[in-house]
Every structure is written in structure tokens, then in C-alpha cells.
């Protein structure tokens, strides 16, 4: 039995020393130390050993096991070290290779225009507030003085979730939401996405963006509206920019106007850009209708205010002289890279 064990040890060591891969060591471990391995079969042969010799044989088997285990571990470490060294050699970094170009992204023209607007208005002390894109019909229309059956509801056809809930057609409902909070005075702008059931063309999209503005305080007059929006236009389009207010109608403001800016391309002489008129329309505005104030529990005898609404895409298209709104939504990197 002793000879048999010596033979097993010798053979195991020989095989371990000859192995070149970690997997091979595992095979050897199973073959010698496993449940059906050589050492176990020696133990099974114990029956034939005289009882008084059994402890001695058991000890010898254990020594053989420990010896093989030690040899396996030693070889495992040596092989792992060799493998690591080979890997390090193979993965040497050539610091002289040209670096991968970092692909820096671009802000979308809409985002650039929005940040510009926010900069101008926060600079004048305005807060930026947001409202929900999925809005109650009541806020989108009724609270803005557009009751059931009002023709303005047709002009802003939208997507109905159900009878009471719509995708908002304008950012103006945020006016009512802000006024209802009852914290006065108010000086806010509210940018966001709006929806209309329009067909896509160069100037229309079923989803676009507006920036709403609202000021409510004591003694606010049309002069404040004009002064504020003229300053906004100069900041956005340049010091030389002139503004012109044309009477218009919006249900939630009275009086209402549309504001044009002098063409920043030709300085007002008339060119292709302004279609020869010298002026470019950029926003709607007006004094908040007393009835709208009342619906939001603000006393129109004590407080007045003005509001305005700007199309964000319109500003981006004008500023960057882009002639088709669809380009803003296609996300073609070659297009976006230019800004
Ligand atoms: N919400 C209007 C629209 O979508 C734009 C607008 C006009 C907003 C006048 C205003 C305003 O706040 O005073 O056509």
C-alpha cells in the first residue's frame, strides 16, 4: 500500500509539473483528489488492511493528499503569474498612437434660443416656472377667457385625451396656474412644449415650443409691456432693433397686440428675409383681461398686468436663418453641428 501511494504521488507530481494551463490543474485535482480519484480508491481499499495498520495508512493517505494539494497550489500560482505577465506584455499601451477623437455634442438651436431668452428675462428679475403638457381643457381655454363654443377654440385644435383633458395648445394656461397660487406680485416666464393638430410643413408642426411671460403687480401699464418687450428685442436681436405693436385680438388680453421687430438683416430697409416689409413678427402680447384676473381671484381694481407669448422655434429659425422648421426636429447631426 505504501508503494502504491508513493507511485500515486510521483505520478501526480509529474503530471502537475508538466501542466501548462490552469484548466489542466483542475483535471489533475479531480483525477487524484476527487470523489472517484486515485486517493479515494486507496481509502476504499482499506478493508483489506489489518485493523491495527489502518491509522497508519490513513495518515499516509492524508500526507499524500496534503502534498499533492500543496504542489497543485504552488503550480497554480506560478501559472497564474506567467499568464499575468504574458497578458501585460500583450497589452502594452503605445502612448504614441493618435488618440480617439472625443465627439463633443452640440446644443440644439431650440435650446440655445431658450437659454438666451431665459438669460434675458431672469436678468430682468423674472422667475422660470413650468406647467403640465397634458392640461385640463379648463386651464387651456376656459380660464383664459375662451369659453365653450368660442371660435378661438377652433383655431387651436388639439389632441383630446378625453372631454376634460387635452394636450395644451399654448403655454398660456401656466398664467392661470401661477395667478391662482395667489402669490403677488408675479414676474415669470414659462417655457415648454405645446401641441396642435396641424400638418407638418416648413412652418408648422403638431408639437412645438412656446415661452409665456406674465407680470402682475400694482400700477402695471401698457408702457411697462412696451418697455420690457422692446428691451427683450434689443437684447435678442441687437441694440439697433426697433419694435412696432400692431393691434390684435387674444381672448385673454385687452388690449392685445402683436409685436414686430425691425428686420435685423436689412435694418428695416426691406429684404428677402423680411419679405420686403422691413419688419418681422415675433410675438403676441397684451394687458391681462380683467375677467381673467377675476377668474384667478385677483382684484382687477387693485392689480393689473401684461402677458406675452413667443414661439421658440420662430426665434431659433430667425436667429440662425433656418428656412424650414422640420430641420429642427430631424436631429441630423450634420445640421445640428452648425450651431
Ligand atoms: N398663447 C398665444 C398663442 O398661442 C400667444 C399669446 C398671445 C400669449 C398673447 C400671451 C399673450 O400671453 O398675451 O397664440
mmCIF file of C-alpha atoms and ligand atoms in Angstrom:
data_model
loop_
_atom_site.group_PDB
_atom_site.id
_atom_site.type_symbol
_atom_site.label_atom_id
_atom_site.label_comp_id
_atom_site.label_asym_id
_atom_site.label_seq_id
_atom_site.Cartn_x
_atom_site.Cartn_y
_atom_site.Cartn_z
ATOM 1 C CA UNK A 1 0.000 0.000 0.000
ATOM 2 C CA UNK A 2 2.879 2.293 0.803
ATOM 3 C CA UNK A 3 4.383 1.634 -2.626
ATOM 4 C CA UNK A 4 1.066 2.277 -4.261
ATOM 5 C CA UNK A 5 0.834 5.669 -2.505
ATOM 6 C CA UNK A 6 4.391 6.576 -3.473
ATOM 7 C CA UNK A 7 3.573 5.777 -7.088
ATOM 8 C CA UNK A 8 0.434 7.898 -6.989
ATOM 9 C CA UNK A 9 2.373 10.840 -5.514
ATOM 10 C CA UNK A 10 5.152 10.577 -8.056
ATOM 11 C CA UNK A 11 2.742 10.354 -10.956
ATOM 12 C CA UNK A 12 0.667 13.270 -9.647
ATOM 13 C CA UNK A 13 3.723 15.485 -9.218
ATOM 14 C CA UNK A 14 4.952 14.565 -12.669
ATOM 15 C CA UNK A 15 1.626 15.496 -14.217
ATOM 16 C CA UNK A 16 1.359 18.724 -12.214
ATOM 17 C CA UNK A 17 4.811 19.834 -13.226
ATOM 18 C CA UNK A 18 4.046 19.079 -16.877
ATOM 19 C CA UNK A 19 0.837 21.086 -16.952
ATOM 20 C CA UNK A 20 0.811 24.346 -18.804
ATOM 21 C CA UNK A 21 -2.694 25.625 -18.155
ATOM 22 C CA UNK A 22 -4.826 26.256 -15.094
ATOM 23 C CA UNK A 23 -7.602 24.047 -16.511
ATOM 24 C CA UNK A 24 -5.197 21.127 -16.662
ATOM 25 C CA UNK A 25 -4.506 21.530 -12.913
ATOM 26 C CA UNK A 26 -8.211 21.177 -12.219
ATOM 27 C CA UNK A 27 -8.348 17.951 -14.182
ATOM 28 C CA UNK A 28 -5.452 16.604 -12.147
ATOM 29 C CA UNK A 29 -7.130 17.680 -8.894
ATOM 30 C CA UNK A 30 -10.245 15.741 -9.836
ATOM 31 C CA UNK A 31 -8.266 12.718 -11.011
ATOM 32 C CA UNK A 32 -6.307 12.382 -7.770
ATOM 33 C CA UNK A 33 -8.278 14.060 -5.012
ATOM 34 C CA UNK A 34 -11.844 13.866 -6.344
ATOM 35 C CA UNK A 35 -14.597 11.545 -5.149
ATOM 36 C CA UNK A 36 -13.633 8.986 -7.752
ATOM 37 C CA UNK A 37 -9.952 9.913 -7.649
ATOM 38 C CA UNK A 38 -6.940 7.744 -7.030
ATOM 39 C CA UNK A 39 -6.524 8.606 -3.335
ATOM 40 C CA UNK A 40 -10.142 7.917 -2.572
ATOM 41 C CA UNK A 41 -9.864 4.484 -4.137
ATOM 42 C CA UNK A 42 -6.886 3.760 -1.881
ATOM 43 C CA UNK A 43 -9.066 4.627 1.115
ATOM 44 C CA UNK A 44 -11.751 2.319 -0.242
ATOM 45 C CA UNK A 45 -9.164 -0.475 -0.269
ATOM 46 C CA UNK A 46 -8.745 -0.018 3.495
ATOM 47 C CA UNK A 47 -10.959 -3.063 4.118
ATOM 48 C CA UNK A 48 -8.054 -5.291 3.161
ATOM 49 C CA UNK A 49 -5.681 -3.611 5.624
ATOM 50 C CA UNK A 50 -5.227 -5.131 9.061
ATOM 51 C CA UNK A 51 -7.177 -3.063 11.628
ATOM 52 C CA UNK A 52 -4.097 -2.136 13.627
ATOM 53 C CA UNK A 53 -2.396 -0.753 10.487
ATOM 54 C CA UNK A 54 -5.367 1.316 9.428
ATOM 55 C CA UNK A 55 -4.499 4.530 11.322
ATOM 56 C CA UNK A 56 -1.039 4.460 9.843
ATOM 57 C CA UNK A 57 -2.348 4.006 6.299
ATOM 58 C CA UNK A 58 -4.947 6.726 6.865
ATOM 59 C CA UNK A 59 -2.203 9.106 7.932
ATOM 60 C CA UNK A 60 -0.136 8.258 4.859
ATOM 61 C CA UNK A 61 -3.089 8.930 2.581
ATOM 62 C CA UNK A 62 -3.624 12.280 4.302
ATOM 63 C CA UNK A 63 0.020 13.202 3.893
ATOM 64 C CA UNK A 64 -0.141 12.298 0.226
ATOM 65 C CA UNK A 65 -3.276 14.451 -0.159
ATOM 66 C CA UNK A 66 -1.648 17.423 1.549
ATOM 67 C CA UNK A 67 1.463 17.038 -0.525
ATOM 68 C CA UNK A 68 -0.486 16.925 -3.790
ATOM 69 C CA UNK A 69 -2.627 19.879 -2.729
ATOM 70 C CA UNK A 70 0.452 21.934 -1.886
ATOM 71 C CA UNK A 71 2.046 21.085 -5.195
ATOM 72 C CA UNK A 72 -1.171 21.989 -7.035
ATOM 73 C CA UNK A 73 -1.398 25.343 -5.269
ATOM 74 C CA UNK A 74 2.228 26.192 -5.859
ATOM 75 C CA UNK A 75 1.895 25.386 -9.560
ATOM 76 C CA UNK A 76 -1.403 27.260 -9.790
ATOM 77 C CA UNK A 77 0.293 30.406 -8.500
ATOM 78 C CA UNK A 78 3.214 30.011 -10.856
ATOM 79 C CA UNK A 79 0.926 29.515 -13.860
ATOM 80 C CA UNK A 80 -1.268 32.485 -12.888
ATOM 81 C CA UNK A 81 1.793 34.695 -12.590
ATOM 82 C CA UNK A 82 3.022 33.559 -16.006
ATOM 83 C CA UNK A 83 -0.393 34.234 -17.531
ATOM 84 C CA UNK A 84 -0.500 37.716 -15.998
ATOM 85 C CA UNK A 85 2.939 38.556 -17.303
ATOM 86 C CA UNK A 86 2.027 37.355 -20.775
ATOM 87 C CA UNK A 87 -1.134 39.459 -20.691
ATOM 88 C CA UNK A 88 0.741 42.560 -19.578
ATOM 89 C CA UNK A 89 3.198 42.073 -22.400
ATOM 90 C CA UNK A 90 0.386 41.672 -24.907
ATOM 91 C CA UNK A 91 -1.465 44.746 -23.680
ATOM 92 C CA UNK A 92 1.357 47.226 -23.696
ATOM 93 C CA UNK A 93 -0.111 50.655 -24.421
ATOM 94 C CA UNK A 94 1.529 52.538 -27.219
ATOM 95 C CA UNK A 95 1.329 56.100 -25.955
ATOM 96 C CA UNK A 96 2.484 57.405 -29.309
ATOM 97 C CA UNK A 97 -0.686 56.202 -31.095
ATOM 98 C CA UNK A 98 -3.068 59.017 -32.097
ATOM 99 C CA UNK A 99 -5.912 59.440 -29.571
ATOM 100 C CA UNK A 100 -9.530 58.684 -30.390
ATOM 101 C CA UNK A 101 -11.306 61.909 -31.263
ATOM 102 C CA UNK A 102 -13.654 62.965 -28.485
ATOM 103 C CA UNK A 103 -17.021 63.650 -30.067
ATOM 104 C CA UNK A 104 -18.378 66.709 -28.333
ATOM 105 C CA UNK A 105 -22.140 67.126 -28.670
ATOM 106 C CA UNK A 106 -24.000 70.291 -29.600
ATOM 107 C CA UNK A 107 -26.801 72.157 -28.016
ATOM 108 C CA UNK A 108 -29.927 72.168 -30.158
ATOM 109 C CA UNK A 109 -30.804 75.564 -31.710
ATOM 110 C CA UNK A 110 -34.047 75.485 -29.682
ATOM 111 C CA UNK A 111 -32.045 75.026 -26.508
ATOM 112 C CA UNK A 112 -29.660 77.831 -27.392
ATOM 113 C CA UNK A 113 -32.597 80.155 -28.114
ATOM 114 C CA UNK A 114 -34.345 79.125 -24.885
ATOM 115 C CA UNK A 115 -31.254 79.701 -22.771
ATOM 116 C CA UNK A 116 -30.868 83.115 -24.384
ATOM 117 C CA UNK A 117 -34.488 84.013 -23.566
ATOM 118 C CA UNK A 118 -34.117 82.759 -20.021
ATOM 119 C CA UNK A 119 -30.924 84.752 -19.588
ATOM 120 C CA UNK A 120 -32.634 87.943 -20.757
ATOM 121 C CA UNK A 121 -35.723 87.571 -18.580
ATOM 122 C CA UNK A 122 -34.084 86.240 -15.436
ATOM 123 C CA UNK A 123 -31.743 89.217 -15.840
ATOM 124 C CA UNK A 124 -34.837 91.420 -15.524
ATOM 125 C CA UNK A 125 -35.900 89.577 -12.368
ATOM 126 C CA UNK A 126 -38.278 87.010 -13.864
ATOM 127 C CA UNK A 127 -38.748 83.548 -12.432
ATOM 128 C CA UNK A 128 -38.846 80.487 -14.708
ATOM 129 C CA UNK A 129 -41.842 78.251 -13.958
ATOM 130 C CA UNK A 130 -43.157 75.163 -15.683
ATOM 131 C CA UNK A 131 -46.619 73.781 -16.250
ATOM 132 C CA UNK A 132 -48.006 70.435 -17.405
ATOM 133 C CA UNK A 133 -48.058 69.500 -21.096
ATOM 134 C CA UNK A 134 -51.177 67.428 -20.503
ATOM 135 C CA UNK A 135 -53.624 70.055 -19.324
ATOM 136 C CA UNK A 136 -57.228 70.491 -18.338
ATOM 137 C CA UNK A 137 -59.365 71.959 -21.105
ATOM 138 C CA UNK A 138 -60.460 74.398 -18.413
ATOM 139 C CA UNK A 139 -56.960 75.838 -17.964
ATOM 140 C CA UNK A 140 -56.071 75.715 -21.637
ATOM 141 C CA UNK A 141 -59.257 77.538 -22.664
ATOM 142 C CA UNK A 142 -61.928 78.474 -20.113
ATOM 143 C CA UNK A 143 -59.708 80.199 -17.577
ATOM 144 C CA UNK A 144 -58.151 82.145 -20.452
ATOM 145 C CA UNK A 145 -61.496 83.611 -21.390
ATOM 146 C CA UNK A 146 -62.103 81.100 -24.174
ATOM 147 C CA UNK A 147 -65.442 79.580 -23.164
ATOM 148 C CA UNK A 148 -67.132 76.568 -24.748
ATOM 149 C CA UNK A 149 -68.113 77.429 -28.339
ATOM 150 C CA UNK A 150 -65.636 80.323 -28.671
ATOM 151 C CA UNK A 151 -64.159 80.441 -32.189
ATOM 152 C CA UNK A 152 -60.613 80.671 -30.745
ATOM 153 C CA UNK A 153 -61.056 77.060 -29.693
ATOM 154 C CA UNK A 154 -61.286 76.053 -33.337
ATOM 155 C CA UNK A 155 -58.134 77.931 -34.275
ATOM 156 C CA UNK A 156 -56.194 75.936 -31.725
ATOM 157 C CA UNK A 157 -57.453 72.463 -32.436
ATOM 158 C CA UNK A 158 -55.604 69.956 -30.357
ATOM 159 C CA UNK A 159 -55.430 66.351 -29.213
ATOM 160 C CA UNK A 160 -58.013 65.355 -26.663
ATOM 161 C CA UNK A 161 -57.195 62.751 -24.038
ATOM 162 C CA UNK A 162 -60.867 62.906 -23.033
ATOM 163 C CA UNK A 163 -63.532 65.615 -22.825
ATOM 164 C CA UNK A 164 -61.742 67.412 -19.988
ATOM 165 C CA UNK A 165 -58.078 66.791 -20.706
ATOM 166 C CA UNK A 166 -56.089 67.979 -23.716
ATOM 167 C CA UNK A 167 -52.507 68.327 -24.846
ATOM 168 C CA UNK A 168 -52.060 72.043 -24.218
ATOM 169 C CA UNK A 169 -52.158 74.231 -27.313
ATOM 170 C CA UNK A 170 -50.273 77.087 -25.668
ATOM 171 C CA UNK A 171 -48.178 77.838 -22.593
ATOM 172 C CA UNK A 172 -50.769 80.431 -21.529
ATOM 173 C CA UNK A 173 -52.528 78.055 -19.060
ATOM 174 C CA UNK A 174 -49.445 78.455 -16.850
ATOM 175 C CA UNK A 175 -50.607 82.069 -16.416
ATOM 176 C CA UNK A 176 -53.787 80.889 -14.697
ATOM 177 C CA UNK A 177 -51.909 78.270 -12.677
ATOM 178 C CA UNK A 178 -49.450 80.881 -11.414
ATOM 179 C CA UNK A 179 -52.089 83.516 -10.634
ATOM 180 C CA UNK A 180 -54.218 81.003 -8.748
ATOM 181 C CA UNK A 181 -51.394 80.383 -6.311
ATOM 182 C CA UNK A 182 -52.193 83.865 -5.038
ATOM 183 C CA UNK A 183 -48.601 84.989 -4.501
ATOM 184 C CA UNK A 184 -48.254 88.540 -5.805
ATOM 185 C CA UNK A 185 -46.558 90.304 -7.455
ATOM 186 C CA UNK A 186 -45.793 87.914 -10.357
ATOM 187 C CA UNK A 187 -42.931 88.161 -12.790
ATOM 188 C CA UNK A 188 -42.479 84.878 -14.595
ATOM 189 C CA UNK A 189 -41.707 83.197 -17.868
ATOM 190 C CA UNK A 190 -42.832 79.678 -18.637
ATOM 191 C CA UNK A 191 -41.213 77.767 -21.475
ATOM 192 C CA UNK A 192 -42.495 74.440 -22.727
ATOM 193 C CA UNK A 193 -43.874 72.128 -25.351
ATOM 194 C CA UNK A 194 -47.277 72.748 -26.897
ATOM 195 C CA UNK A 195 -49.404 70.775 -29.356
ATOM 196 C CA UNK A 196 -51.832 71.467 -32.195
ATOM 197 C CA UNK A 197 -53.345 69.111 -34.669
ATOM 198 C CA UNK A 198 -51.507 70.718 -37.578
ATOM 199 C CA UNK A 199 -49.977 69.015 -40.587
ATOM 200 C CA UNK A 200 -46.187 69.125 -40.768
ATOM 201 C CA UNK A 201 -44.770 71.675 -43.208
ATOM 202 C CA UNK A 202 -41.949 74.221 -43.286
ATOM 203 C CA UNK A 203 -43.635 76.421 -40.683
ATOM 204 C CA UNK A 204 -45.951 74.019 -38.825
ATOM 205 C CA UNK A 205 -45.541 71.036 -36.564
ATOM 206 C CA UNK A 206 -48.029 69.214 -34.332
ATOM 207 C CA UNK A 207 -45.616 69.798 -31.476
ATOM 208 C CA UNK A 208 -43.545 72.916 -30.912
ATOM 209 C CA UNK A 209 -42.452 75.209 -28.087
ATOM 210 C CA UNK A 210 -43.572 78.500 -26.634
ATOM 211 C CA UNK A 211 -42.350 80.784 -23.921
ATOM 212 C CA UNK A 212 -45.072 82.512 -21.959
ATOM 213 C CA UNK A 213 -44.498 85.660 -19.952
ATOM 214 C CA UNK A 214 -46.620 87.186 -17.201
ATOM 215 C CA UNK A 215 -46.282 90.231 -14.965
ATOM 216 C CA UNK A 216 -48.898 91.136 -12.346
ATOM 217 C CA UNK A 217 -48.467 93.959 -9.892
ATOM 218 C CA UNK A 218 -49.990 97.252 -8.830
ATOM 219 C CA UNK A 219 -49.814 100.032 -11.439
ATOM 220 C CA UNK A 220 -48.582 97.911 -14.354
ATOM 221 C CA UNK A 221 -49.437 99.668 -17.622
ATOM 222 C CA UNK A 222 -49.031 99.153 -21.344
ATOM 223 C CA UNK A 223 -45.886 101.306 -21.054
ATOM 224 C CA UNK A 224 -44.305 98.574 -18.910
ATOM 225 C CA UNK A 225 -45.231 95.988 -21.541
ATOM 226 C CA UNK A 226 -43.692 98.084 -24.318
ATOM 227 C CA UNK A 227 -40.559 98.907 -22.363
ATOM 228 C CA UNK A 228 -39.970 95.305 -21.317
ATOM 229 C CA UNK A 229 -40.544 93.768 -24.732
ATOM 230 C CA UNK A 230 -38.503 96.458 -26.517
ATOM 231 C CA UNK A 231 -35.600 95.720 -24.184
ATOM 232 C CA UNK A 232 -36.052 91.995 -24.814
ATOM 233 C CA UNK A 233 -35.917 92.581 -28.595
ATOM 234 C CA UNK A 234 -32.764 94.693 -28.322
ATOM 235 C CA UNK A 235 -31.040 92.061 -26.188
ATOM 236 C CA UNK A 236 -32.039 89.283 -28.561
ATOM 237 C CA UNK A 237 -31.515 90.912 -31.954
ATOM 238 C CA UNK A 238 -29.129 93.778 -31.241
ATOM 239 C CA UNK A 239 -29.047 97.317 -29.849
ATOM 240 C CA UNK A 240 -30.391 98.849 -33.100
ATOM 241 C CA UNK A 241 -33.588 96.820 -33.086
ATOM 242 C CA UNK A 242 -36.836 98.789 -33.204
ATOM 243 C CA UNK A 243 -40.217 97.396 -32.247
ATOM 244 C CA UNK A 244 -43.721 98.026 -33.517
ATOM 245 C CA UNK A 245 -47.021 96.991 -31.911
ATOM 246 C CA UNK A 246 -49.964 96.133 -34.149
ATOM 247 C CA UNK A 247 -53.428 95.829 -32.616
ATOM 248 C CA UNK A 248 -54.557 92.223 -32.489
ATOM 249 C CA UNK A 249 -57.032 90.068 -30.624
ATOM 250 C CA UNK A 250 -56.355 87.474 -27.958
ATOM 251 C CA UNK A 251 -59.255 86.457 -25.714
ATOM 252 C CA UNK A 252 -57.200 86.670 -22.514
ATOM 253 C CA UNK A 253 -55.689 90.128 -23.030
ATOM 254 C CA UNK A 254 -57.251 93.527 -23.612
ATOM 255 C CA UNK A 255 -55.915 95.439 -25.374
ATOM 256 C CA UNK A 256 -53.882 92.899 -27.332
ATOM 257 C CA UNK A 257 -51.114 93.358 -29.849
ATOM 258 C CA UNK A 258 -48.603 91.586 -31.981
ATOM 259 C CA UNK A 259 -45.068 92.835 -31.801
ATOM 260 C CA UNK A 260 -42.824 93.152 -34.836
ATOM 261 C CA UNK A 261 -39.099 93.813 -34.728
ATOM 262 C CA UNK A 262 -37.201 95.755 -37.369
ATOM 263 C CA UNK A 263 -35.503 93.309 -39.711
ATOM 264 C CA UNK A 264 -32.054 92.575 -38.302
ATOM 265 C CA UNK A 265 -30.878 91.511 -41.761
ATOM 266 C CA UNK A 266 -31.511 94.744 -43.616
ATOM 267 C CA UNK A 267 -32.032 97.095 -40.680
ATOM 268 C CA UNK A 268 -35.592 97.806 -41.825
ATOM 269 C CA UNK A 269 -34.986 98.788 -45.445
ATOM 270 C CA UNK A 270 -36.738 95.681 -46.730
ATOM 271 C CA UNK A 271 -35.116 92.482 -47.970
ATOM 272 C CA UNK A 272 -35.904 88.904 -48.860
ATOM 273 C CA UNK A 273 -35.680 87.927 -45.209
ATOM 274 C CA UNK A 274 -38.477 90.294 -44.103
ATOM 275 C CA UNK A 275 -40.335 89.855 -47.393
ATOM 276 C CA UNK A 276 -39.636 93.462 -48.268
ATOM 277 C CA UNK A 277 -41.560 94.903 -45.312
ATOM 278 C CA UNK A 278 -38.624 95.755 -43.049
ATOM 279 C CA UNK A 279 -40.459 94.118 -40.126
ATOM 280 C CA UNK A 280 -40.620 90.637 -38.655
ATOM 281 C CA UNK A 281 -43.456 89.461 -36.434
ATOM 282 C CA UNK A 282 -42.212 87.766 -33.296
ATOM 283 C CA UNK A 283 -44.787 87.581 -30.523
ATOM 284 C CA UNK A 284 -48.300 88.147 -29.183
ATOM 285 C CA UNK A 285 -48.942 90.222 -26.086
ATOM 286 C CA UNK A 286 -51.424 92.371 -24.204
ATOM 287 C CA UNK A 287 -52.746 93.591 -20.869
ATOM 288 C CA UNK A 288 -54.220 90.711 -18.876
ATOM 289 C CA UNK A 289 -58.026 90.782 -19.284
ATOM 290 C CA UNK A 290 -59.807 91.836 -16.055
ATOM 291 C CA UNK A 291 -62.065 88.821 -16.359
ATOM 292 C CA UNK A 292 -59.021 86.508 -16.420
ATOM 293 C CA UNK A 293 -57.726 88.178 -13.252
ATOM 294 C CA UNK A 294 -61.134 87.740 -11.588
ATOM 295 C CA UNK A 295 -61.323 84.055 -12.516
ATOM 296 C CA UNK A 296 -57.997 83.641 -10.709
ATOM 297 C CA UNK A 297 -59.240 85.565 -7.665
ATOM 298 C CA UNK A 298 -57.142 88.663 -8.297
ATOM 299 C CA UNK A 299 -58.894 92.009 -7.875
ATOM 300 C CA UNK A 300 -58.596 93.888 -11.213
ATOM 301 C CA UNK A 301 -59.226 97.159 -9.387
ATOM 302 C CA UNK A 302 -56.015 96.677 -7.415
ATOM 303 C CA UNK A 303 -53.810 94.715 -9.763
ATOM 304 C CA UNK A 304 -53.042 94.884 -13.454
ATOM 305 C CA UNK A 305 -50.557 93.081 -15.614
ATOM 306 C CA UNK A 306 -49.306 92.153 -19.019
ATOM 307 C CA UNK A 307 -48.610 88.875 -20.754
ATOM 308 C CA UNK A 308 -46.836 87.719 -23.868
ATOM 309 C CA UNK A 309 -46.232 84.523 -25.782
ATOM 310 C CA UNK A 310 -43.245 83.770 -28.018
ATOM 311 C CA UNK A 311 -42.781 80.828 -30.361
ATOM 312 C CA UNK A 312 -39.405 79.352 -29.524
ATOM 313 C CA UNK A 313 -38.855 77.717 -32.908
ATOM 314 C CA UNK A 314 -39.670 81.006 -34.572
ATOM 315 C CA UNK A 315 -36.866 82.704 -32.619
ATOM 316 C CA UNK A 316 -34.421 79.880 -33.393
ATOM 317 C CA UNK A 317 -35.315 79.929 -37.111
ATOM 318 C CA UNK A 318 -34.905 83.701 -37.280
ATOM 319 C CA UNK A 319 -31.697 83.867 -35.295
ATOM 320 C CA UNK A 320 -29.984 81.151 -37.308
ATOM 321 C CA UNK A 321 -31.682 81.943 -40.628
ATOM 322 C CA UNK A 322 -33.083 78.451 -40.964
ATOM 323 C CA UNK A 323 -35.866 78.343 -43.522
ATOM 324 C CA UNK A 324 -37.552 75.060 -42.665
ATOM 325 C CA UNK A 325 -38.797 74.165 -39.204
ATOM 326 C CA UNK A 326 -38.605 70.439 -39.993
ATOM 327 C CA UNK A 327 -34.809 70.686 -39.812
ATOM 328 C CA UNK A 328 -35.164 71.398 -36.094
ATOM 329 C CA UNK A 329 -36.839 68.058 -35.476
ATOM 330 C CA UNK A 330 -34.909 65.695 -37.726
ATOM 331 C CA UNK A 331 -31.861 65.619 -35.468
ATOM 332 C CA UNK A 332 -29.456 65.277 -38.351
ATOM 333 C CA UNK A 333 -26.080 65.726 -36.686
ATOM 334 C CA UNK A 334 -24.642 67.433 -39.775
ATOM 335 C CA UNK A 335 -27.317 70.103 -39.397
ATOM 336 C CA UNK A 336 -27.086 70.452 -35.632
ATOM 337 C CA UNK A 337 -23.309 70.721 -35.710
ATOM 338 C CA UNK A 338 -23.526 74.169 -37.275
ATOM 339 C CA UNK A 339 -24.753 75.992 -34.207
HETATM 340 N N1 LIG B 1 -50.981 81.875 -26.471
HETATM 341 C C1 LIG B 1 -50.965 82.680 -27.673
HETATM 342 C C2 LIG B 1 -50.892 81.777 -28.880
HETATM 343 O O1 LIG B 1 -50.535 80.629 -28.743
HETATM 344 C C3 LIG B 1 -49.785 83.618 -27.653
HETATM 345 C C4 LIG B 1 -50.011 84.732 -26.688
HETATM 346 C C5 LIG B 1 -50.560 85.917 -27.128
HETATM 347 C C6 LIG B 1 -49.687 84.610 -25.367
HETATM 348 C C7 LIG B 1 -50.779 86.974 -26.263
HETATM 349 C C8 LIG B 1 -49.896 85.657 -24.493
HETATM 350 C C9 LIG B 1 -50.447 86.831 -24.960
HETATM 351 O O2 LIG B 1 -49.595 85.570 -23.199
HETATM 352 O O3 LIG B 1 -50.634 87.857 -24.084
HETATM 353 O O4 LIG B 1 -51.170 82.202 -29.951
#
